[in-house]
Amino acid sequence: MEDEVRLAENVRRGLSAEGFVVDVVHNGTDGLFNAEVNSYDVVVLDIMLPGLNGYEVCRRMRASGVWTPVLMLTAKDGEYDQTDAFDLGADDYLTKPFSFLVLVARLRALIRRGAPVRPAVLAAGDLTLDPATRTVRRAEEEITLTPREFGLLHFLMRHRGDVVSKPDILESVWDANYEGDDNVVEVYIGYLRRKIDQPFGRHAIETIRGAGYRLAAGGG
C-alpha cells in the first residue's frame, strides 16, 4: 500500500507485468480491511499512509492473527527506523527510493517463504510476552511498552537465563550497523525495569558487571 498515487500505479503496472495480481489502496484503514478479509500472498505497506500509518496497519494485522508476509517501504529520514518495522511484525523492508527489480526479488522471496507460524507466548515466571498480539503481562496485569522496549524485552525473554552483552542487544534490537552510543542500552534497560519490575517489587532484569544483562528465567 502506498500513499503516493503515481508511484503506487507505476508499481502496480510493473508487478502486473511480472505476473502478480495486485490490489492497491491509498489509506491505512482500507488497507487493514483488505488484509483482514482477503487471502494475499504478500502485502506491501508504505509507512506514511493516511488514516492509519503502515506501522499501525502491520501491528493490527498481527494482533488480529493475520500472518501474511509484510514488506515495509520506509524512508531514511522517517520517524521510525527499520528495526521498529521488524518489532511491529514486518518481514522485510525497502528504503525509498528503491529498485523495482529488488522489490520484485524481495516479494518473490517472501512468497516462497510463506506466512510464518504464529509465534509462541514467551514466559518467565508470571511475566509473559505474546509476539502475536504484542502484549506483555505480569500475572493478569497488562503492561504497555513502546516498540523499542517491546523489542528489547522480546530479545531478553528469548534468551532468558542467559547473559547477553550490549553488542548482542544492539545488533539484534537496534541494527547491526548502529553507530551510536551503546549507553542507549542502559537507558532502555532502565525504562523496562520501571515498567516490568519496580511496580511489582520484582528484579527480573539483572546487571552482570562487565558482561551485560540477564533476564531471570523465573521472572524475578
PDB file of C-alpha atoms in Angstrom:
ATOM      1  CA  MET A   1       0.000   0.000   0.000  1.00  0.00           C
ATOM      2  CA  GLU A   2       1.447   3.328  -0.970  1.00  0.00           C
ATOM      3  CA  ASP A   3       0.111   6.829  -0.368  1.00  0.00           C
ATOM      4  CA  GLU A   4       1.820   8.338  -3.399  1.00  0.00           C
ATOM      5  CA  VAL A   5      -0.760   7.560  -6.043  1.00  0.00           C
ATOM      6  CA  ARG A   6       1.532   7.885  -9.038  1.00  0.00           C
ATOM      7  CA  LEU A   7       4.206   5.640  -7.564  1.00  0.00           C
ATOM      8  CA  ALA A   8       1.574   3.143  -6.499  1.00  0.00           C
ATOM      9  CA  GLU A   9       0.208   2.975 -10.040  1.00  0.00           C
ATOM     10  CA  ASN A  10       3.695   2.526 -11.517  1.00  0.00           C
ATOM     11  CA  VAL A  11       4.403  -0.282  -9.072  1.00  0.00           C
ATOM     12  CA  ARG A  12       1.033  -1.892  -9.815  1.00  0.00           C
ATOM     13  CA  ARG A  13       1.717  -1.844 -13.557  1.00  0.00           C
ATOM     14  CA  GLY A  14       5.214  -3.214 -13.108  1.00  0.00           C
ATOM     15  CA  LEU A  15       4.112  -6.015 -10.810  1.00  0.00           C
ATOM     16  CA  SER A  16       1.213  -6.905 -13.102  1.00  0.00           C
ATOM     17  CA  ALA A  17       3.672  -7.183 -15.986  1.00  0.00           C
ATOM     18  CA  GLU A  18       5.699  -9.601 -13.820  1.00  0.00           C
ATOM     19  CA  GLY A  19       2.646 -11.816 -13.355  1.00  0.00           C
ATOM     20  CA  PHE A  20       1.418 -10.583  -9.971  1.00  0.00           C
ATOM     21  CA  VAL A  21      -2.289  -9.939  -9.303  1.00  0.00           C
ATOM     22  CA  VAL A  22      -2.323  -6.618  -7.469  1.00  0.00           C
ATOM     23  CA  ASP A  23      -4.850  -4.724  -5.332  1.00  0.00           C
ATOM     24  CA  VAL A  24      -3.999  -1.103  -4.489  1.00  0.00           C
ATOM     25  CA  VAL A  25      -5.497   1.084  -1.775  1.00  0.00           C
ATOM     26  CA  HIS A  26      -4.366   4.543  -0.734  1.00  0.00           C
ATOM     27  CA  ASN A  27      -5.085   4.708   3.000  1.00  0.00           C
ATOM     28  CA  GLY A  28      -4.341   2.549   6.007  1.00  0.00           C
ATOM     29  CA  THR A  29      -7.940   1.959   7.045  1.00  0.00           C
ATOM     30  CA  ASP A  30      -8.859   0.354   3.720  1.00  0.00           C
ATOM     31  CA  GLY A  31      -5.548  -1.458   3.631  1.00  0.00           C
ATOM     32  CA  LEU A  32      -6.156  -3.077   7.020  1.00  0.00           C
ATOM     33  CA  PHE A  33      -9.678  -4.098   5.976  1.00  0.00           C
ATOM     34  CA  ASN A  34      -8.404  -5.689   2.754  1.00  0.00           C
ATOM     35  CA  ALA A  35      -5.604  -7.504   4.561  1.00  0.00           C
ATOM     36  CA  GLU A  36      -8.034  -8.959   7.092  1.00  0.00           C
ATOM     37  CA  VAL A  37     -10.733 -10.121   4.665  1.00  0.00           C
ATOM     38  CA  ASN A  38      -8.607 -11.281   1.704  1.00  0.00           C
ATOM     39  CA  SER A  39      -6.012 -14.039   1.417  1.00  0.00           C
ATOM     40  CA  TYR A  40      -2.946 -12.338  -0.030  1.00  0.00           C
ATOM     41  CA  ASP A  41       0.424 -13.965  -0.630  1.00  0.00           C
ATOM     42  CA  VAL A  42       2.246 -10.789   0.416  1.00  0.00           C
ATOM     43  CA  VAL A  43       1.433  -7.193   1.459  1.00  0.00           C
ATOM     44  CA  VAL A  44       3.489  -4.090   0.608  1.00  0.00           C
ATOM     45  CA  LEU A  45       2.987  -1.337   3.182  1.00  0.00           C
ATOM     46  CA  ASP A  46       4.169   2.244   2.997  1.00  0.00           C
ATOM     47  CA  ILE A  47       4.748   3.864   6.380  1.00  0.00           C
ATOM     48  CA  MET A  48       3.227   7.245   5.575  1.00  0.00           C
ATOM     49  CA  LEU A  49      -0.392   6.299   4.906  1.00  0.00           C
ATOM     50  CA  PRO A  50      -3.378   8.498   5.805  1.00  0.00           C
ATOM     51  CA  GLY A  51      -5.908   7.123   8.243  1.00  0.00           C
ATOM     52  CA  LEU A  52      -3.634   4.515   9.823  1.00  0.00           C
ATOM     53  CA  ASN A  53       0.092   4.589   9.176  1.00  0.00           C
ATOM     54  CA  GLY A  54       1.857   1.487   7.942  1.00  0.00           C
ATOM     55  CA  TYR A  55       3.227   0.599  11.376  1.00  0.00           C
ATOM     56  CA  GLU A  56      -0.257   0.627  12.883  1.00  0.00           C
ATOM     57  CA  VAL A  57      -1.688  -1.400   9.994  1.00  0.00           C
ATOM     58  CA  CYS A  58       1.028  -4.017  10.478  1.00  0.00           C
ATOM     59  CA  ARG A  59       0.574  -4.090  14.241  1.00  0.00           C
ATOM     60  CA  ARG A  60      -3.187  -4.559  13.933  1.00  0.00           C
ATOM     61  CA  MET A  61      -2.780  -7.245  11.284  1.00  0.00           C
ATOM     62  CA  ARG A  62      -0.583  -9.280  13.605  1.00  0.00           C
ATOM     63  CA  ALA A  63      -2.816  -8.616  16.612  1.00  0.00           C
ATOM     64  CA  SER A  64      -5.812  -9.986  14.687  1.00  0.00           C
ATOM     65  CA  GLY A  65      -3.911 -13.092  13.634  1.00  0.00           C
ATOM     66  CA  VAL A  66      -3.177 -12.118  10.013  1.00  0.00           C
ATOM     67  CA  TRP A  67       0.262 -13.568   9.256  1.00  0.00           C
ATOM     68  CA  THR A  68       0.542 -12.605   5.571  1.00  0.00           C
ATOM     69  CA  PRO A  69       4.188 -11.633   4.896  1.00  0.00           C
ATOM     70  CA  VAL A  70       4.634  -7.843   5.003  1.00  0.00           C
ATOM     71  CA  LEU A  71       7.262  -5.777   3.176  1.00  0.00           C
ATOM     72  CA  MET A  72       7.519  -2.224   4.533  1.00  0.00           C
ATOM     73  CA  LEU A  73       8.534   0.786   2.449  1.00  0.00           C
ATOM     74  CA  THR A  74      10.497   3.111   4.728  1.00  0.00           C
ATOM     75  CA  ALA A  75      12.252   6.458   4.390  1.00  0.00           C
ATOM     76  CA  LYS A  76      15.748   7.127   5.726  1.00  0.00           C
ATOM     77  CA  ASP A  77      14.548  10.310   7.420  1.00  0.00           C
ATOM     78  CA  GLY A  78      11.330   8.756   8.732  1.00  0.00           C
ATOM     79  CA  GLU A  79      10.108   8.903  12.309  1.00  0.00           C
ATOM     80  CA  TYR A  80      10.817   5.210  12.816  1.00  0.00           C
ATOM     81  CA  ASP A  81      13.616   3.013  11.592  1.00  0.00           C
ATOM     82  CA  GLN A  82      13.757  -0.452  10.095  1.00  0.00           C
ATOM     83  CA  THR A  83      14.147  -2.146  13.470  1.00  0.00           C
ATOM     84  CA  ASP A  84      10.800  -0.716  14.527  1.00  0.00           C
ATOM     85  CA  ALA A  85       9.266  -2.241  11.396  1.00  0.00           C
ATOM     86  CA  PHE A  86      10.536  -5.679  12.422  1.00  0.00           C
ATOM     87  CA  ASP A  87       9.451  -5.095  16.030  1.00  0.00           C
ATOM     88  CA  LEU A  88       5.893  -4.499  14.819  1.00  0.00           C
ATOM     89  CA  GLY A  89       5.752  -7.649  12.740  1.00  0.00           C
ATOM     90  CA  ALA A  90       7.112  -6.789   9.304  1.00  0.00           C
ATOM     91  CA  ASP A  91       9.051  -9.498   7.458  1.00  0.00           C
ATOM     92  CA  ASP A  92      11.220  -7.301   5.215  1.00  0.00           C
ATOM     93  CA  TYR A  93      11.706  -3.655   4.241  1.00  0.00           C
ATOM     94  CA  LEU A  94      12.939  -1.440   1.432  1.00  0.00           C
ATOM     95  CA  THR A  95      14.146   2.119   1.811  1.00  0.00           C
ATOM     96  CA  LYS A  96      12.760   4.625  -0.689  1.00  0.00           C
ATOM     97  CA  PRO A  97      13.771   5.296  -3.390  1.00  0.00           C
ATOM     98  CA  PHE A  98      14.083   1.616  -4.248  1.00  0.00           C
ATOM     99  CA  SER A  99      14.936  -0.511  -7.259  1.00  0.00           C
ATOM    100  CA  PHE A 100      11.894  -2.140  -8.858  1.00  0.00           C
ATOM    101  CA  LEU A 101      13.959  -5.252  -9.608  1.00  0.00           C
ATOM    102  CA  VAL A 102      14.913  -5.519  -5.939  1.00  0.00           C
ATOM    103  CA  LEU A 103      11.269  -5.097  -4.943  1.00  0.00           C
ATOM    104  CA  VAL A 104      10.235  -7.966  -7.219  1.00  0.00           C
ATOM    105  CA  ALA A 105      13.030 -10.192  -5.892  1.00  0.00           C
ATOM    106  CA  ARG A 106      12.106  -9.457  -2.271  1.00  0.00           C
ATOM    107  CA  LEU A 107       8.410 -10.114  -2.904  1.00  0.00           C
ATOM    108  CA  ARG A 108       9.109 -13.429  -4.604  1.00  0.00           C
ATOM    109  CA  ALA A 109      11.355 -14.456  -1.714  1.00  0.00           C
ATOM    110  CA  LEU A 110       8.616 -13.631   0.816  1.00  0.00           C
ATOM    111  CA  ILE A 111       6.039 -15.563  -1.202  1.00  0.00           C
ATOM    112  CA  ARG A 112       8.314 -18.605  -1.353  1.00  0.00           C
ATOM    113  CA  ARG A 113       8.823 -18.387   2.397  1.00  0.00           C
ATOM    114  CA  GLY A 114       5.084 -18.164   3.038  1.00  0.00           C
ATOM    115  CA  ALA A 115       3.252 -16.917   6.105  1.00  0.00           C
ATOM    116  CA  PRO A 116       5.121 -17.542   9.348  1.00  0.00           C
ATOM    117  CA  VAL A 117       3.750 -19.778  12.072  1.00  0.00           C
ATOM    118  CA  ARG A 118       2.076 -17.881  14.902  1.00  0.00           C
ATOM    119  CA  PRO A 119       4.844 -17.322  17.465  1.00  0.00           C
ATOM    120  CA  ALA A 120       4.553 -18.921  20.883  1.00  0.00           C
ATOM    121  CA  VAL A 121       3.934 -16.901  24.019  1.00  0.00           C
ATOM    122  CA  LEU A 122       7.161 -16.415  25.994  1.00  0.00           C
ATOM    123  CA  ALA A 123       7.099 -16.686  29.773  1.00  0.00           C
ATOM    124  CA  ALA A 124       9.455 -16.026  32.679  1.00  0.00           C
ATOM    125  CA  GLY A 125       7.521 -16.767  35.837  1.00  0.00           C
ATOM    126  CA  ASP A 126       4.369 -14.630  35.749  1.00  0.00           C
ATOM    127  CA  LEU A 127       5.913 -12.285  33.145  1.00  0.00           C
ATOM    128  CA  THR A 128       4.549 -13.159  29.699  1.00  0.00           C
ATOM    129  CA  LEU A 129       5.092 -11.725  26.237  1.00  0.00           C
ATOM    130  CA  ASP A 130       2.857 -12.614  23.289  1.00  0.00           C
ATOM    131  CA  PRO A 131       4.576 -11.710  19.985  1.00  0.00           C
ATOM    132  CA  ALA A 132       1.340 -12.275  18.058  1.00  0.00           C
ATOM    133  CA  THR A 133      -0.793  -9.769  19.942  1.00  0.00           C
ATOM    134  CA  ARG A 134       2.234  -7.743  21.127  1.00  0.00           C
ATOM    135  CA  THR A 135       1.011  -7.837  24.702  1.00  0.00           C
ATOM    136  CA  VAL A 136       3.079  -8.054  27.884  1.00  0.00           C
ATOM    137  CA  ARG A 137       1.635  -9.022  31.265  1.00  0.00           C
ATOM    138  CA  ARG A 138       2.671  -9.508  34.870  1.00  0.00           C
ATOM    139  CA  ALA A 139       0.162 -12.108  36.029  1.00  0.00           C
ATOM    140  CA  GLU A 140      -3.110 -10.642  34.697  1.00  0.00           C
ATOM    141  CA  GLU A 141      -1.980  -7.002  34.544  1.00  0.00           C
ATOM    142  CA  GLU A 142      -1.164  -5.753  31.052  1.00  0.00           C
ATOM    143  CA  ILE A 143       1.943  -3.576  30.635  1.00  0.00           C
ATOM    144  CA  THR A 144       2.211  -1.004  27.853  1.00  0.00           C
ATOM    145  CA  LEU A 145       5.602  -0.834  26.118  1.00  0.00           C
ATOM    146  CA  THR A 146       6.950   1.242  23.238  1.00  0.00           C
ATOM    147  CA  PRO A 147       8.047  -0.679  20.111  1.00  0.00           C
ATOM    148  CA  ARG A 148      11.722  -0.443  21.166  1.00  0.00           C
ATOM    149  CA  GLU A 149      11.001  -1.535  24.724  1.00  0.00           C
ATOM    150  CA  PHE A 150       8.972  -4.456  23.390  1.00  0.00           C
ATOM    151  CA  GLY A 151      11.799  -5.452  21.059  1.00  0.00           C
ATOM    152  CA  LEU A 152      14.316  -5.338  23.906  1.00  0.00           C
ATOM    153  CA  LEU A 153      12.124  -7.385  26.246  1.00  0.00           C
ATOM    154  CA  HIS A 154      11.407  -9.868  23.443  1.00  0.00           C
ATOM    155  CA  PHE A 155      15.153 -10.368  22.959  1.00  0.00           C
ATOM    156  CA  LEU A 156      15.797 -10.748  26.689  1.00  0.00           C
ATOM    157  CA  MET A 157      12.960 -13.251  27.067  1.00  0.00           C
ATOM    158  CA  ARG A 158      14.149 -15.326  24.121  1.00  0.00           C
ATOM    159  CA  HIS A 159      17.477 -15.566  25.970  1.00  0.00           C
ATOM    160  CA  ARG A 160      16.047 -15.726  29.498  1.00  0.00           C
ATOM    161  CA  GLY A 161      18.505 -17.143  31.969  1.00  0.00           C
ATOM    162  CA  ASP A 162      21.460 -16.254  29.716  1.00  0.00           C
ATOM    163  CA  VAL A 163      23.802 -13.285  29.941  1.00  0.00           C
ATOM    164  CA  VAL A 164      23.591 -11.053  26.854  1.00  0.00           C
ATOM    165  CA  SER A 165      26.089  -8.288  26.114  1.00  0.00           C
ATOM    166  CA  LYS A 166      25.410  -4.737  24.962  1.00  0.00           C
ATOM    167  CA  PRO A 167      26.765  -5.515  21.470  1.00  0.00           C
ATOM    168  CA  ASP A 168      24.420  -8.519  21.250  1.00  0.00           C
ATOM    169  CA  ILE A 169      21.475  -6.336  22.200  1.00  0.00           C
ATOM    170  CA  LEU A 170      22.426  -3.506  19.843  1.00  0.00           C
ATOM    171  CA  GLU A 171      22.838  -5.874  16.903  1.00  0.00           C
ATOM    172  CA  SER A 172      19.560  -7.669  17.495  1.00  0.00           C
ATOM    173  CA  VAL A 173      17.285  -4.913  18.804  1.00  0.00           C
ATOM    174  CA  TRP A 174      18.711  -1.830  17.129  1.00  0.00           C
ATOM    175  CA  ASP A 175      20.699  -2.590  13.982  1.00  0.00           C
ATOM    176  CA  ALA A 176      23.874  -4.434  13.046  1.00  0.00           C
ATOM    177  CA  ASN A 177      25.219  -1.140  11.680  1.00  0.00           C
ATOM    178  CA  TYR A 178      24.209   1.003  14.672  1.00  0.00           C
ATOM    179  CA  GLU A 179      26.960   3.535  15.342  1.00  0.00           C
ATOM    180  CA  GLY A 180      25.514   5.460  18.271  1.00  0.00           C
ATOM    181  CA  ASP A 181      26.430   5.361  21.960  1.00  0.00           C
ATOM    182  CA  ASP A 182      25.972   1.903  23.475  1.00  0.00           C
ATOM    183  CA  ASN A 183      24.702   3.601  26.645  1.00  0.00           C
ATOM    184  CA  VAL A 184      21.321   3.665  24.902  1.00  0.00           C
ATOM    185  CA  VAL A 185      21.009   0.039  26.058  1.00  0.00           C
ATOM    186  CA  GLU A 186      21.325   1.109  29.707  1.00  0.00           C
ATOM    187  CA  VAL A 187      18.681   3.765  29.152  1.00  0.00           C
ATOM    188  CA  TYR A 188      16.183   1.272  27.747  1.00  0.00           C
ATOM    189  CA  ILE A 189      17.001  -1.323  30.395  1.00  0.00           C
ATOM    190  CA  GLY A 190      16.045   1.381  32.881  1.00  0.00           C
ATOM    191  CA  TYR A 191      12.781   2.041  31.064  1.00  0.00           C
ATOM    192  CA  LEU A 192      11.917  -1.656  31.160  1.00  0.00           C
ATOM    193  CA  ARG A 193      12.738  -2.010  34.859  1.00  0.00           C
ATOM    194  CA  ARG A 194      10.388   0.870  35.661  1.00  0.00           C
ATOM    195  CA  LYS A 195       7.590  -0.950  33.839  1.00  0.00           C
ATOM    196  CA  ILE A 196       8.021  -4.698  34.399  1.00  0.00           C
ATOM    197  CA  ASP A 197       9.886  -4.775  37.723  1.00  0.00           C
ATOM    198  CA  GLN A 198       9.545  -1.770  40.020  1.00  0.00           C
ATOM    199  CA  PRO A 199       5.726  -1.551  40.157  1.00  0.00           C
ATOM    200  CA  PHE A 200       5.595  -5.235  41.124  1.00  0.00           C
ATOM    201  CA  GLY A 201       8.518  -5.339  43.548  1.00  0.00           C
ATOM    202  CA  ARG A 202      10.474  -7.621  41.210  1.00  0.00           C
ATOM    203  CA  HIS A 203      14.069  -7.764  39.939  1.00  0.00           C
ATOM    204  CA  ALA A 204      13.791  -9.733  36.694  1.00  0.00           C
ATOM    205  CA  ILE A 205      16.461  -7.821  34.785  1.00  0.00           C
ATOM    206  CA  GLU A 206      19.880  -8.297  36.337  1.00  0.00           C
ATOM    207  CA  THR A 207      23.033  -6.337  35.526  1.00  0.00           C
ATOM    208  CA  ILE A 208      26.037  -8.638  35.235  1.00  0.00           C
ATOM    209  CA  ARG A 209      29.001  -6.345  35.784  1.00  0.00           C
ATOM    210  CA  GLY A 210      31.430  -6.366  32.881  1.00  0.00           C
ATOM    211  CA  ALA A 211      29.304  -8.812  30.880  1.00  0.00           C
ATOM    212  CA  GLY A 212      25.842  -7.440  30.195  1.00  0.00           C
ATOM    213  CA  TYR A 213      22.324  -8.255  31.341  1.00  0.00           C
ATOM    214  CA  ARG A 214      20.261 -11.308  32.193  1.00  0.00           C
ATOM    215  CA  LEU A 215      16.523 -11.780  32.476  1.00  0.00           C
ATOM    216  CA  ALA A 216      15.874 -14.202  35.337  1.00  0.00           C
ATOM    217  CA  ALA A 217      14.235 -17.359  33.995  1.00  0.00           C
ATOM    218  CA  GLY A 218      11.797 -17.291  36.904  1.00  0.00           C
ATOM    219  CA  GLY A 219      10.709 -13.719  36.199  1.00  0.00           C
ATOM    220  CA  GLY A 220      12.430 -12.080  39.154  1.00  0.00           C
TER     221      GLY A 220
END
